[in-house]
XYZ file of C-alpha atoms in Angstrom:
616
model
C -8.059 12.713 38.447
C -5.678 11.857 35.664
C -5.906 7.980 34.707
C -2.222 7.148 35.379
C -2.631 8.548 39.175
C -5.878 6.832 40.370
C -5.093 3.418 38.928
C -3.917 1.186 42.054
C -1.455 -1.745 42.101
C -2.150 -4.703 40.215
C -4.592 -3.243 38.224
C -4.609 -3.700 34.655
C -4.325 -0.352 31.776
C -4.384 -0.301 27.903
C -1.414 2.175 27.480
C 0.576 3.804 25.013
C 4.001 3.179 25.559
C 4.855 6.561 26.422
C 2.019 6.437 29.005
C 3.870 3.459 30.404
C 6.905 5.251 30.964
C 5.144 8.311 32.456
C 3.306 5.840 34.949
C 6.983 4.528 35.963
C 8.087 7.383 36.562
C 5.339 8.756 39.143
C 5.978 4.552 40.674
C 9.794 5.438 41.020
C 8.480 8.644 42.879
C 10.082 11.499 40.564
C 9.842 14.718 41.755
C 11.345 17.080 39.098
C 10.966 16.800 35.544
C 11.417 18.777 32.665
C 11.277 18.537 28.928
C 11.543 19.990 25.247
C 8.783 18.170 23.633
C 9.625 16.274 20.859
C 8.222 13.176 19.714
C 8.118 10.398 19.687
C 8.773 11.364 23.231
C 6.139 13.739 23.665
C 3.001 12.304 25.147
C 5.550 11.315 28.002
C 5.585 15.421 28.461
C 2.171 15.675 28.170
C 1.026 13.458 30.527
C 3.225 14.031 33.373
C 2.772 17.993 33.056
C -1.021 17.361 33.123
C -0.087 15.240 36.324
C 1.627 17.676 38.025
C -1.426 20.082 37.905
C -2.837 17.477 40.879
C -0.009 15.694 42.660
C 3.287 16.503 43.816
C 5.432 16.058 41.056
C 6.815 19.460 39.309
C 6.989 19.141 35.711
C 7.822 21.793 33.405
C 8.311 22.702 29.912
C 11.981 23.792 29.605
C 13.077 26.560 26.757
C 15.057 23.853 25.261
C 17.140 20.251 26.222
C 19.991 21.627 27.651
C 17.655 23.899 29.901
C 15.624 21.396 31.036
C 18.606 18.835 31.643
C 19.928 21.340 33.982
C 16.818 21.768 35.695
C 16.722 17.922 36.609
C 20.750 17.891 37.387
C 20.366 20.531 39.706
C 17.277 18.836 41.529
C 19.136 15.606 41.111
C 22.276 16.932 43.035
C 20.065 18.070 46.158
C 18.935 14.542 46.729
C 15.700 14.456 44.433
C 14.247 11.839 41.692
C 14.392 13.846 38.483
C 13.815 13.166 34.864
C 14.363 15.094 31.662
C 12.607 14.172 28.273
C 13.744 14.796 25.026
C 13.865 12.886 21.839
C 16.938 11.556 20.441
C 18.184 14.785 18.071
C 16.888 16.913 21.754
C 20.058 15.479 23.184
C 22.550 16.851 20.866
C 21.726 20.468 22.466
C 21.740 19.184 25.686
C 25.122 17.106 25.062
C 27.624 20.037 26.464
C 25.318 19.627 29.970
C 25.419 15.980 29.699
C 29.158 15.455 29.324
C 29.592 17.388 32.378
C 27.327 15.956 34.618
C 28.665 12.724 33.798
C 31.729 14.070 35.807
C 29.732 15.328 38.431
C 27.266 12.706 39.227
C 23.894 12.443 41.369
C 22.808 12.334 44.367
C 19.076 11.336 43.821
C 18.245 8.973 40.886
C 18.014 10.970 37.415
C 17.011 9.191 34.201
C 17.555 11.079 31.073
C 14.910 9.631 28.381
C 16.262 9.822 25.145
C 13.426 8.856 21.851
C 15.378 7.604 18.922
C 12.984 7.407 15.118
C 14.867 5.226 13.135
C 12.666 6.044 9.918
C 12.742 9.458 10.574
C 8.931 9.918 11.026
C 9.323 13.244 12.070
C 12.811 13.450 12.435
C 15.807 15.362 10.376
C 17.893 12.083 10.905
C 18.199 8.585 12.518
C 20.847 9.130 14.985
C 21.272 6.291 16.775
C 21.687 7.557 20.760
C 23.557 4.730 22.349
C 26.591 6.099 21.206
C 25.998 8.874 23.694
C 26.620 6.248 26.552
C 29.783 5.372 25.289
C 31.096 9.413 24.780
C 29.889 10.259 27.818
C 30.155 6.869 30.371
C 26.452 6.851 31.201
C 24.711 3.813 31.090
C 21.709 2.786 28.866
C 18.934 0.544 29.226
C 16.589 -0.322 26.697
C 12.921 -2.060 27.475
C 11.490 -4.204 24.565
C 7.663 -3.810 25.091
C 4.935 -1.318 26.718
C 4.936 -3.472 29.610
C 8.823 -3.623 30.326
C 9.315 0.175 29.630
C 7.424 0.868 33.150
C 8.761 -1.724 35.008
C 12.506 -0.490 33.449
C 12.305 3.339 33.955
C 11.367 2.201 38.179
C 14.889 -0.067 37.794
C 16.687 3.107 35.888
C 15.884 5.205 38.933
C 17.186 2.769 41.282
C 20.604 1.742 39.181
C 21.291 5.806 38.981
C 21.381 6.241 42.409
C 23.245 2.998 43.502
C 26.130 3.973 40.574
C 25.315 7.970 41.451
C 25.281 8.610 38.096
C 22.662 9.863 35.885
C 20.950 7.050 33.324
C 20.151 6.991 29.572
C 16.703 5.717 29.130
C 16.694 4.986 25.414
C 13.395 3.907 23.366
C 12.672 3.934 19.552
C 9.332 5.143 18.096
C 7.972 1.420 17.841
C 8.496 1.161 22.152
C 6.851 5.231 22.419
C 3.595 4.793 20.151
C 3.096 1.257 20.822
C 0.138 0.147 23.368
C 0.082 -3.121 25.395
C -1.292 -4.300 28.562
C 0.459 -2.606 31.929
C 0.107 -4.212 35.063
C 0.339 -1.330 37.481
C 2.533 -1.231 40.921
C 2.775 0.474 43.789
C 3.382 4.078 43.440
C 5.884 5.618 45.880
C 6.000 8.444 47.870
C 7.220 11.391 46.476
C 10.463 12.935 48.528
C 9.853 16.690 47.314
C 11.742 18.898 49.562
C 15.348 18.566 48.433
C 18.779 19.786 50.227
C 22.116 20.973 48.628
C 25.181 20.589 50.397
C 27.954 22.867 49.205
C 31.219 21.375 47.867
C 32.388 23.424 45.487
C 35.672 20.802 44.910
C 33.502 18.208 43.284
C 30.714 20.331 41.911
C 32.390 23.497 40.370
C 34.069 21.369 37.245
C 37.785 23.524 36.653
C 40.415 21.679 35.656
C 42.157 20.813 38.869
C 38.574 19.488 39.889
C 37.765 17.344 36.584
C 40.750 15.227 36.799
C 39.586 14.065 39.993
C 35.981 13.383 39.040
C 36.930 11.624 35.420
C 38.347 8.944 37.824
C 35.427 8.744 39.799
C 33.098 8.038 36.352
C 35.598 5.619 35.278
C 34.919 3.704 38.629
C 31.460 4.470 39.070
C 30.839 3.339 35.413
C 33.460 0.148 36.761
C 30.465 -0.685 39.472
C 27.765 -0.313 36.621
C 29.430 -3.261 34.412
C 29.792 -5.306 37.761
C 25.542 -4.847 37.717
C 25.039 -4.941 33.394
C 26.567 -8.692 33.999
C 23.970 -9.830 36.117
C 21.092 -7.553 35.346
C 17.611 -8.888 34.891
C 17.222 -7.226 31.774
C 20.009 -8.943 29.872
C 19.299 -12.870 29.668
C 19.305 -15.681 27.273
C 16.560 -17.607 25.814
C 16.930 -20.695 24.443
C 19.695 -23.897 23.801
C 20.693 -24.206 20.065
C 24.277 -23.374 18.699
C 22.920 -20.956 16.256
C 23.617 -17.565 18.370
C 21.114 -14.276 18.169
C 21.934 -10.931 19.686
C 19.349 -8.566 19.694
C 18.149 -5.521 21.917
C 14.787 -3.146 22.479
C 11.589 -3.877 20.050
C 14.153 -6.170 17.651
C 13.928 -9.134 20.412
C 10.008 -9.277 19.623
C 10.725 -9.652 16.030
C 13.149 -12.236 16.352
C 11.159 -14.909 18.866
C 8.434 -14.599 16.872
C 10.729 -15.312 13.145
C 12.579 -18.077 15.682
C 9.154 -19.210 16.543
C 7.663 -18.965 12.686
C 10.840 -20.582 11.328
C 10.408 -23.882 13.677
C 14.321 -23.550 15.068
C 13.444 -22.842 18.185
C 15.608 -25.980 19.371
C 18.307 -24.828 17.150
C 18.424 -21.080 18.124
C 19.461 -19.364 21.503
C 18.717 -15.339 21.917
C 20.188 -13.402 24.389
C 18.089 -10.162 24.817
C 21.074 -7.194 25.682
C 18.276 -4.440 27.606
C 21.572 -2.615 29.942
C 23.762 -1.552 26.833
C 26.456 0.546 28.118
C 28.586 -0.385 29.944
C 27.912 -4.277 27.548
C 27.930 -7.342 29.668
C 31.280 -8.518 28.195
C 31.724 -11.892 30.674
C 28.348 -12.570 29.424
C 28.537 -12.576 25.921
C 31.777 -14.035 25.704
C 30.117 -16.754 27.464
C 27.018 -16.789 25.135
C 29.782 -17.243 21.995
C 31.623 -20.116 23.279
C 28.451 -21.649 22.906
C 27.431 -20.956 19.391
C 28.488 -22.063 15.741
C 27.648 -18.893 14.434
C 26.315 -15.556 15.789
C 23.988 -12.801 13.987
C 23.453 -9.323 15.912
C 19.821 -7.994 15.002
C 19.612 -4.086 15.367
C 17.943 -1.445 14.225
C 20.287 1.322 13.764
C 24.233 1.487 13.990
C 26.273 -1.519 14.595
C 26.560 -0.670 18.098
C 26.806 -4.077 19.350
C 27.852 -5.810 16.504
C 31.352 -3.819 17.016
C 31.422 -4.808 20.524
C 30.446 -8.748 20.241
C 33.251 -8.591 17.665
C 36.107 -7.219 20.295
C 34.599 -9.434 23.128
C 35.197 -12.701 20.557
C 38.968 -11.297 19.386
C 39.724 -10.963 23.458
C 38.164 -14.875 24.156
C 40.102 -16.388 20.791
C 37.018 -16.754 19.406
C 36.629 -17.177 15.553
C 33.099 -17.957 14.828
C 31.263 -16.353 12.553
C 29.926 -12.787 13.894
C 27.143 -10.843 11.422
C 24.795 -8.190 11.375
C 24.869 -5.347 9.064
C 25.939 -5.663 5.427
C 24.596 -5.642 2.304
C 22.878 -8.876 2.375
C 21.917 -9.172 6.063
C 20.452 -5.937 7.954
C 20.995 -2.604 7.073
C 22.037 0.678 8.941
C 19.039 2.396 7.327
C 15.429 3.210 8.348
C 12.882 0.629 10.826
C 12.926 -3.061 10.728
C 9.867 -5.097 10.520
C 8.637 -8.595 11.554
C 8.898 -10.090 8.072
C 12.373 -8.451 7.147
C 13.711 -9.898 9.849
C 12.116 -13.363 9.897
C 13.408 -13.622 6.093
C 17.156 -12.127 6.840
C 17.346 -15.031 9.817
C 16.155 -17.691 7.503
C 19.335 -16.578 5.028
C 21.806 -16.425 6.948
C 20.968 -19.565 8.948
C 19.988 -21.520 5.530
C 17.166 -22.160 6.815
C 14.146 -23.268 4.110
C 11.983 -20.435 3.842
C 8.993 -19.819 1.591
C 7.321 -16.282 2.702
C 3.458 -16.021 2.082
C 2.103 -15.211 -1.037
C 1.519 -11.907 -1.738
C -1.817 -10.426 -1.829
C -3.122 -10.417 -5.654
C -4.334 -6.271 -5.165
C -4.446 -5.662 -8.711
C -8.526 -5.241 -8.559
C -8.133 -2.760 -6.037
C -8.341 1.517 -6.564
C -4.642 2.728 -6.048
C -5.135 4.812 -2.514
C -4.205 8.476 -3.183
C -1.093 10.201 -1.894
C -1.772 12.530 0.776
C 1.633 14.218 1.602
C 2.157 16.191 5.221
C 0.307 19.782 4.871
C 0.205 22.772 6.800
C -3.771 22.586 7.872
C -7.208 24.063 6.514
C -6.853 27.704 7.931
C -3.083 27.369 9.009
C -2.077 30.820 9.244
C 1.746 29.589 7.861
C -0.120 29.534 4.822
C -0.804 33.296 4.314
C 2.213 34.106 5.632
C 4.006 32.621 2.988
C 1.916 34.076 0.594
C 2.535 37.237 2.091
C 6.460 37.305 1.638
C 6.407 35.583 -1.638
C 4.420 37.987 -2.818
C 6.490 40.740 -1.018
C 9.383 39.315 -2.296
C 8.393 39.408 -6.127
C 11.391 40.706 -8.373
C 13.963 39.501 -5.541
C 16.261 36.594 -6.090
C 15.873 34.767 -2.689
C 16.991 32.103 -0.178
C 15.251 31.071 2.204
C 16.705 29.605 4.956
C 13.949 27.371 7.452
C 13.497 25.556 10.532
C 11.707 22.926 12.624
C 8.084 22.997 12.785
C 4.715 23.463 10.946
C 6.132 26.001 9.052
C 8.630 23.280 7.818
C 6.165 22.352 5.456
C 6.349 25.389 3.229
C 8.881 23.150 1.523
C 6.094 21.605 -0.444
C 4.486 23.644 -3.538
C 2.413 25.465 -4.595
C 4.254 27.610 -1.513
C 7.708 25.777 -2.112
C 9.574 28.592 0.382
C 12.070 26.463 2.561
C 15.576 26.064 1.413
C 17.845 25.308 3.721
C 17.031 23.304 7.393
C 19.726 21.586 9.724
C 18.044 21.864 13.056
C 16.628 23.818 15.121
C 17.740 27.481 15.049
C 19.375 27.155 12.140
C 17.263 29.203 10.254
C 18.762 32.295 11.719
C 22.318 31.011 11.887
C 22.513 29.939 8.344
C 21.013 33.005 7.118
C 23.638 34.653 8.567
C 26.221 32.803 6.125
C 23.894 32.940 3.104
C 24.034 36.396 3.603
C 27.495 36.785 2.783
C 28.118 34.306 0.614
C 24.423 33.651 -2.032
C 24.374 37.485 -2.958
C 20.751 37.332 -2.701
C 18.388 38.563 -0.420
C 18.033 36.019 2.236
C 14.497 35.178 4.229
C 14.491 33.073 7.171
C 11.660 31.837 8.734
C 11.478 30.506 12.708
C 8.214 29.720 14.626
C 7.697 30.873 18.070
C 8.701 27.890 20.350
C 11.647 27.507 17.917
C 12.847 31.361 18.765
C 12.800 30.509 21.951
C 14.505 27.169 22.097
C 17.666 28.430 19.990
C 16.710 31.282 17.252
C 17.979 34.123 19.314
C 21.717 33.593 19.528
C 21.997 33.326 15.635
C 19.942 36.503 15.767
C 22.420 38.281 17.921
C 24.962 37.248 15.799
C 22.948 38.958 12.671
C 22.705 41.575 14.500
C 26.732 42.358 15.980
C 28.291 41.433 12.209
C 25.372 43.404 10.284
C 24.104 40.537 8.264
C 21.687 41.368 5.400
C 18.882 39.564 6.444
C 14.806 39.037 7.345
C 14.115 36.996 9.654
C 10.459 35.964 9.908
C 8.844 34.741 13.222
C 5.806 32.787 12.808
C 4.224 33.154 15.848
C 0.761 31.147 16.606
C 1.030 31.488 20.098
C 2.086 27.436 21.022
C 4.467 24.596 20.301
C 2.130 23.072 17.177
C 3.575 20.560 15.614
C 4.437 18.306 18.930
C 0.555 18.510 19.946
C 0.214 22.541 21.794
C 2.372 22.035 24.440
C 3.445 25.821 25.625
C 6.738 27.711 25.331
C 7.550 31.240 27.103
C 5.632 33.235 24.276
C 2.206 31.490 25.530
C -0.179 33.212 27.568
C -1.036 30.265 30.172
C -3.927 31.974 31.285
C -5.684 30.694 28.155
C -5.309 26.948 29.596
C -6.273 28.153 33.156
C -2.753 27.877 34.840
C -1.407 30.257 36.940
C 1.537 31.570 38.358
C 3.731 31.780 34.892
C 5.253 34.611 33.144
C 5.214 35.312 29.470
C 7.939 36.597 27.194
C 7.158 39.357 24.401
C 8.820 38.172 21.209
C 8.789 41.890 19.930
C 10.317 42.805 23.532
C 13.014 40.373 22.988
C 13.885 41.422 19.687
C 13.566 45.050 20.045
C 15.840 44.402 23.214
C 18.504 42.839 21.071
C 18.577 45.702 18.662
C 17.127 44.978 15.496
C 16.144 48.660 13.561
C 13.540 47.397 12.039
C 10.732 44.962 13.145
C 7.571 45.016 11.781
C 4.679 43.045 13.268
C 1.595 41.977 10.948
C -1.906 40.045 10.865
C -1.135 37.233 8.244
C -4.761 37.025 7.671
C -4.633 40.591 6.598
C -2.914 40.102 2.754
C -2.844 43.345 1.337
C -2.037 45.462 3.951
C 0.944 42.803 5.612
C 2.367 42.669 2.059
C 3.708 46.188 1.801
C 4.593 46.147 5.570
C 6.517 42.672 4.318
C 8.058 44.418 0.998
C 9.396 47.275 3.341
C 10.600 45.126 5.677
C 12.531 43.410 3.012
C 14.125 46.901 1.560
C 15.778 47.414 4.421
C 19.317 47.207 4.151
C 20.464 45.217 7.579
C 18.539 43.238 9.952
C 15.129 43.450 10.032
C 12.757 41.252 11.979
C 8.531 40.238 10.733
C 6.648 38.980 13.285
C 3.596 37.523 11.775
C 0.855 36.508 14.409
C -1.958 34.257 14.648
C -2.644 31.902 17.148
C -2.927 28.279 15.521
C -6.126 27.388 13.951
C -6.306 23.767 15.612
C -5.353 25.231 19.515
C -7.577 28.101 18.798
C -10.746 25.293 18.213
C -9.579 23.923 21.163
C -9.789 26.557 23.206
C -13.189 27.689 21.367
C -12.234 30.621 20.713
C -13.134 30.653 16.442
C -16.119 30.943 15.312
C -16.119 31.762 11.774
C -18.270 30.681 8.928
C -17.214 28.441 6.121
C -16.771 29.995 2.618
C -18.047 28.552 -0.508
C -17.162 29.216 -4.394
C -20.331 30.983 -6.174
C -21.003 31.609 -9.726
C -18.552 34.442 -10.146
C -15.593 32.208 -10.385
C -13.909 32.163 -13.861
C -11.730 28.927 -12.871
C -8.163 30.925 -12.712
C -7.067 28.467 -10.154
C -5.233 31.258 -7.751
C -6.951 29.618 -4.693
C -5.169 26.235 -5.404
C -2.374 27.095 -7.966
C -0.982 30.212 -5.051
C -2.310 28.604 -1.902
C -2.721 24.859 -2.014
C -5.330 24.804 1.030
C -7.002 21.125 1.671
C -10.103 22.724 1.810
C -10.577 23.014 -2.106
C -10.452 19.784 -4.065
C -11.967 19.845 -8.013
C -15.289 17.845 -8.647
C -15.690 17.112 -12.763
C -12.746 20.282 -13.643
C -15.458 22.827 -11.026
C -13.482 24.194 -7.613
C -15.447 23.348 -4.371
C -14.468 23.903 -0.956
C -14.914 21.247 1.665
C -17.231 23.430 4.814
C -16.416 20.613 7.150
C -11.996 21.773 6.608
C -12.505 25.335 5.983
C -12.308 27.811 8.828
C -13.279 30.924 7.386
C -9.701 32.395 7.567
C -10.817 34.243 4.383
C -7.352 33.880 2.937
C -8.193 32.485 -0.553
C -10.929 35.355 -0.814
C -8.310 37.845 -0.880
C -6.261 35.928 -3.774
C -9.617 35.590 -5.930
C -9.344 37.778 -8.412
C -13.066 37.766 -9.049
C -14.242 37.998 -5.514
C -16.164 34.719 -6.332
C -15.053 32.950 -3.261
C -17.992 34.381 -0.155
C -19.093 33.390 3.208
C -21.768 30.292 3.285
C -24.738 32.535 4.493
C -26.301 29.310 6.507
């Protein structure tokens, strides 16, 4: 049984924070979920799909955000607990759903969990999601450790069905990849079989019907201040005159720089965890008490804007700070020390920060940048069309993924990324307006989730353009969950389907779509370079099931190759390909047996044949 369903109340687990917030979730008894992984959300995903496989609970892996927030709407509104996952960029596709719903409210509790990455650890940007409250009057609530994050997805449940409104659950990579100590609780039963009521005049959102229900947010969202002012999760700490405002993991950085600074007598905190709608009484009450006031953030100045307006409607004119120049800024993650040393500033408090380590006497450690795998088949496939490609001035529009990493040389073949899809859409518009011959590339999960419409549009305004699918049969870089391209029989599932990429695209009408075996060089290169003639819209589909979910499903089983005597040093293998597998011992090419999978790529590109299978 999975370790976050046998573990009874009270008992104490060593959990990731994203395993927190799955346990809360089977405590609050959801019954739906449904999710585009993404992290740092997705080990939420995982772990409740792998749940569902032995409880009640129906979890499933949505085409996309907006999919899978209607999936959880829809059970919401017939009177079930349901939950969609997503991180925080997931929410931009599912913002036209969102906006909606907020009109049409719940009838059973829905929590929407949105992952923010200041940072941008895997990320295209650092949008900060609690302005999505505010656009769409929803609340927020944000937990501050491992621990809280359970306890506050159980009390998210609960607040969404007493407002009957869906709630934003918002957490930031430090709260998701975390671990602390969870104390468990009770778990409750599940209510599974749901009932929708028709009532078409406050469900089927024309106009006539919207102006009614925009009323009933603005009330319901009236109710959820009432609650933000006395919620458990906002409260002070503390007695000074020198005023902190913080929220999520921020509060734990600033009791312990309160703590390390000694002004713990001088300093009160007040911890804001139910953002939207903002506890205005409450603050304003906080600031009459206080000399001066600094907001600590990561992120926008989300607050800070707020505490501002509450202190211009009280007559307050104490000092109000948090992002500037010389305090905290709207970029990147904030650490303990940065945040202990910006307090001591702008408090004047006497600070001297430890010495820094004298690390002169050590090695510098060695860069190792992000890189598509030992054996990735992304790898050849780049090859392939660069090599295809050879005489053609090119763009090459890419997307989000593995295959996102063919921005890096030796295979430097990305151009152009915005988010996901885009590859196809914006290859569309560098088709009429680079004059070169444009090459997108999309992985499989990424087709599904939002590659096809800009491929319909290719296809209906006759673009000039290749669009490559790199299919490896799973979603790879979020950790193999599957998409509708993977054949669940593999992992032992039953009862799903399975969607033919070349069915899809064949069915949309592209003339020409060509389907190779990247691991193949020669003979997928001309298939590539006629592909790439073609005057219109043609599709590649280059397929090879990812080297990592392959060895998990032990399915390879090919031997290591080695460099023998034959080489000549042309560099090809490294200089073309840039696999980890080679490194250079005193200016000789060796191959590492314990990265290389035998995907025999680099033999192909040796132009002496010197590169062979190890025999033993």
């Amino acid at each position: 049984m999975h370790k976050l369903l046998q573990g009874h109340s009270g008992l104490k687990m060593f959990l990731l924070g994203n395993e927190a917030i799955a346990r809360g979730a089977i405590e609050a008894g959801l019954a739906v979920g449904a999710t585009y992984p993404g992290t740092p959300s997705s080990e939420i995903s995982s772990n409740l799909f792998e749940m569902s496989q032995e409880s009640e609970l129906y979890f499933e892996y949505s085409v996309n955000e907006k999919v899978a927030l209607e999936v959880a709407a829809a059970a919401a509104n017939c009177g079930l607990r349901s939950m969609a996952v997503m991180k925080h960029v997931g929410l931009n596709v599912a913002a036209d759903a969102l906006m909606t719903l907020a009109y049409v409210g719940i009838k059973g509790g829905m929590v929407i969990l949105t992952a923010d990455d200041p940072f941008m650890f895997s990320s295209q940007n650092e949008q900060d999601n609690r302005f999505y409250g505010k656009l769409s009057g929803l609340p927020i609530l944000e937990p501050s450790s491992v621990e809280e994050a359970r306890v506050m997805v159980r009390y998210a449940f609960d607040l969404s069905e007493k407002i009957r409104e869906p709630v934003l659950f918002r957490t930031t990579t430090r709260i998701n990849h975390s671990t602390g100590i969870v104390t468990l609780g009770e778990v409750s039963p599940v209510k599974r079989e749901g009932n929708f009521i028709k009532d078409p005049f406050n469900y089927v959102t024309i106009p006539a019907v919207s102006r009614n229900l925009h009323a009933k947010l603005l009330k319901n969202m009236e109710e959820a201040k009432q609650i933000s002012e006395s919620s458990e999760y906002n409260f002070c700490v503390g007695e000074g005159r020198w005023g902190i405002i913080c929220n999520g993991v921020s509060y734990n950085y600033v009791r312990d720089a309160v703590k390390d600074l000694g002004v713990e007598e001088k300093v009160k905190i007040l911890r804001i965890g139910f953002s939207n709608p903002m506890p205005d009484n409450l603050i304003k009450t906080f600031l009459e008490g206080c000399e001066r006031v600094l907001v600590v953030e990561e992120g926008e100045p989300y607050m800070e804007v707020e505490v501002k307006a509450f202190a211009q409607e009280r007559g307050l004119t104490l000092p109000i700070d948090g992002k500037a120049p010389d305090l905290f800024s709207r970029l990147y993650e904030f650490d303990p020390a940065m945040v202990r040393k910006t307090i001591a500033a702008h408090f004047g408090i006497s600070y001297n920060p430890p010495a820094v380590a004298d690390l002169s006497d050590i090695p510098e450690i060695a860069q190792r940048p992000p890189n598509l795998c030992a054996g990735c088949s992304h790898r050849a496939s780049y090859y392939i069309v660069k090599k295809a490609a050879e005489g053609m001035e090119t763009v090459y529009p890419t997307d989000i993924g593995c295959y996102t990493l063919g921005v890096l040389p030796p295979l430097s073949m990305a151009d152009f990324l915005i988010c996901m899809g885009s590859s196809a859409g914006t290859g569309c518009g560098f088709s009429k307006a680079a004059g070169k011959k444009v090459i997108s590339f999309i992985g499989d999960s990424t087709f599904f989730h939002s590659g096809i419409p800009g491929l319909i549009n290719a296809v209906f305004n006759n673009h000039n353009l290749t669009l490559v699918i790199l299919d490896n049969g799973t979603t790879a870089m979020t950790g193999h969950q599957p998409n509708p391209g993977v054949d669940m029989n593999m992992l032992k599932l039953k009862g799903y389907g399975r969607v033919s990429i070349e069915e899809v695209v064949r069915g949309i009408g592209i003339p020409v779509v060509t389907v190779i075996e990247p691991f193949k060089i020669r003979k997928s290169i001309e298939a590539v370079r006629q592909a790439l003639q073609f005057e219109g819209v043609s599709v590649v589909i280059s397929r090879q099931m990812c080297t990592l979910y392959a060895k998990g499903l032990k399915l390879e089983s090919k031997r290591a190759f080695r460099i023998s005597n034959k080489c000549r040093n042309h560099r090809n293998c490294i200089d073309e390909l840039g696999c980890p597998a080679f490194y250079v011992r005193e200016g000789t090419i060796q191959i590492d047996p314990g990265l290389c999978t035998g995907c025999s790529v680099c033999a192909q590109v040796c132009p002496e044949n010197a590169i062979v299978p190890i025999k033993d």
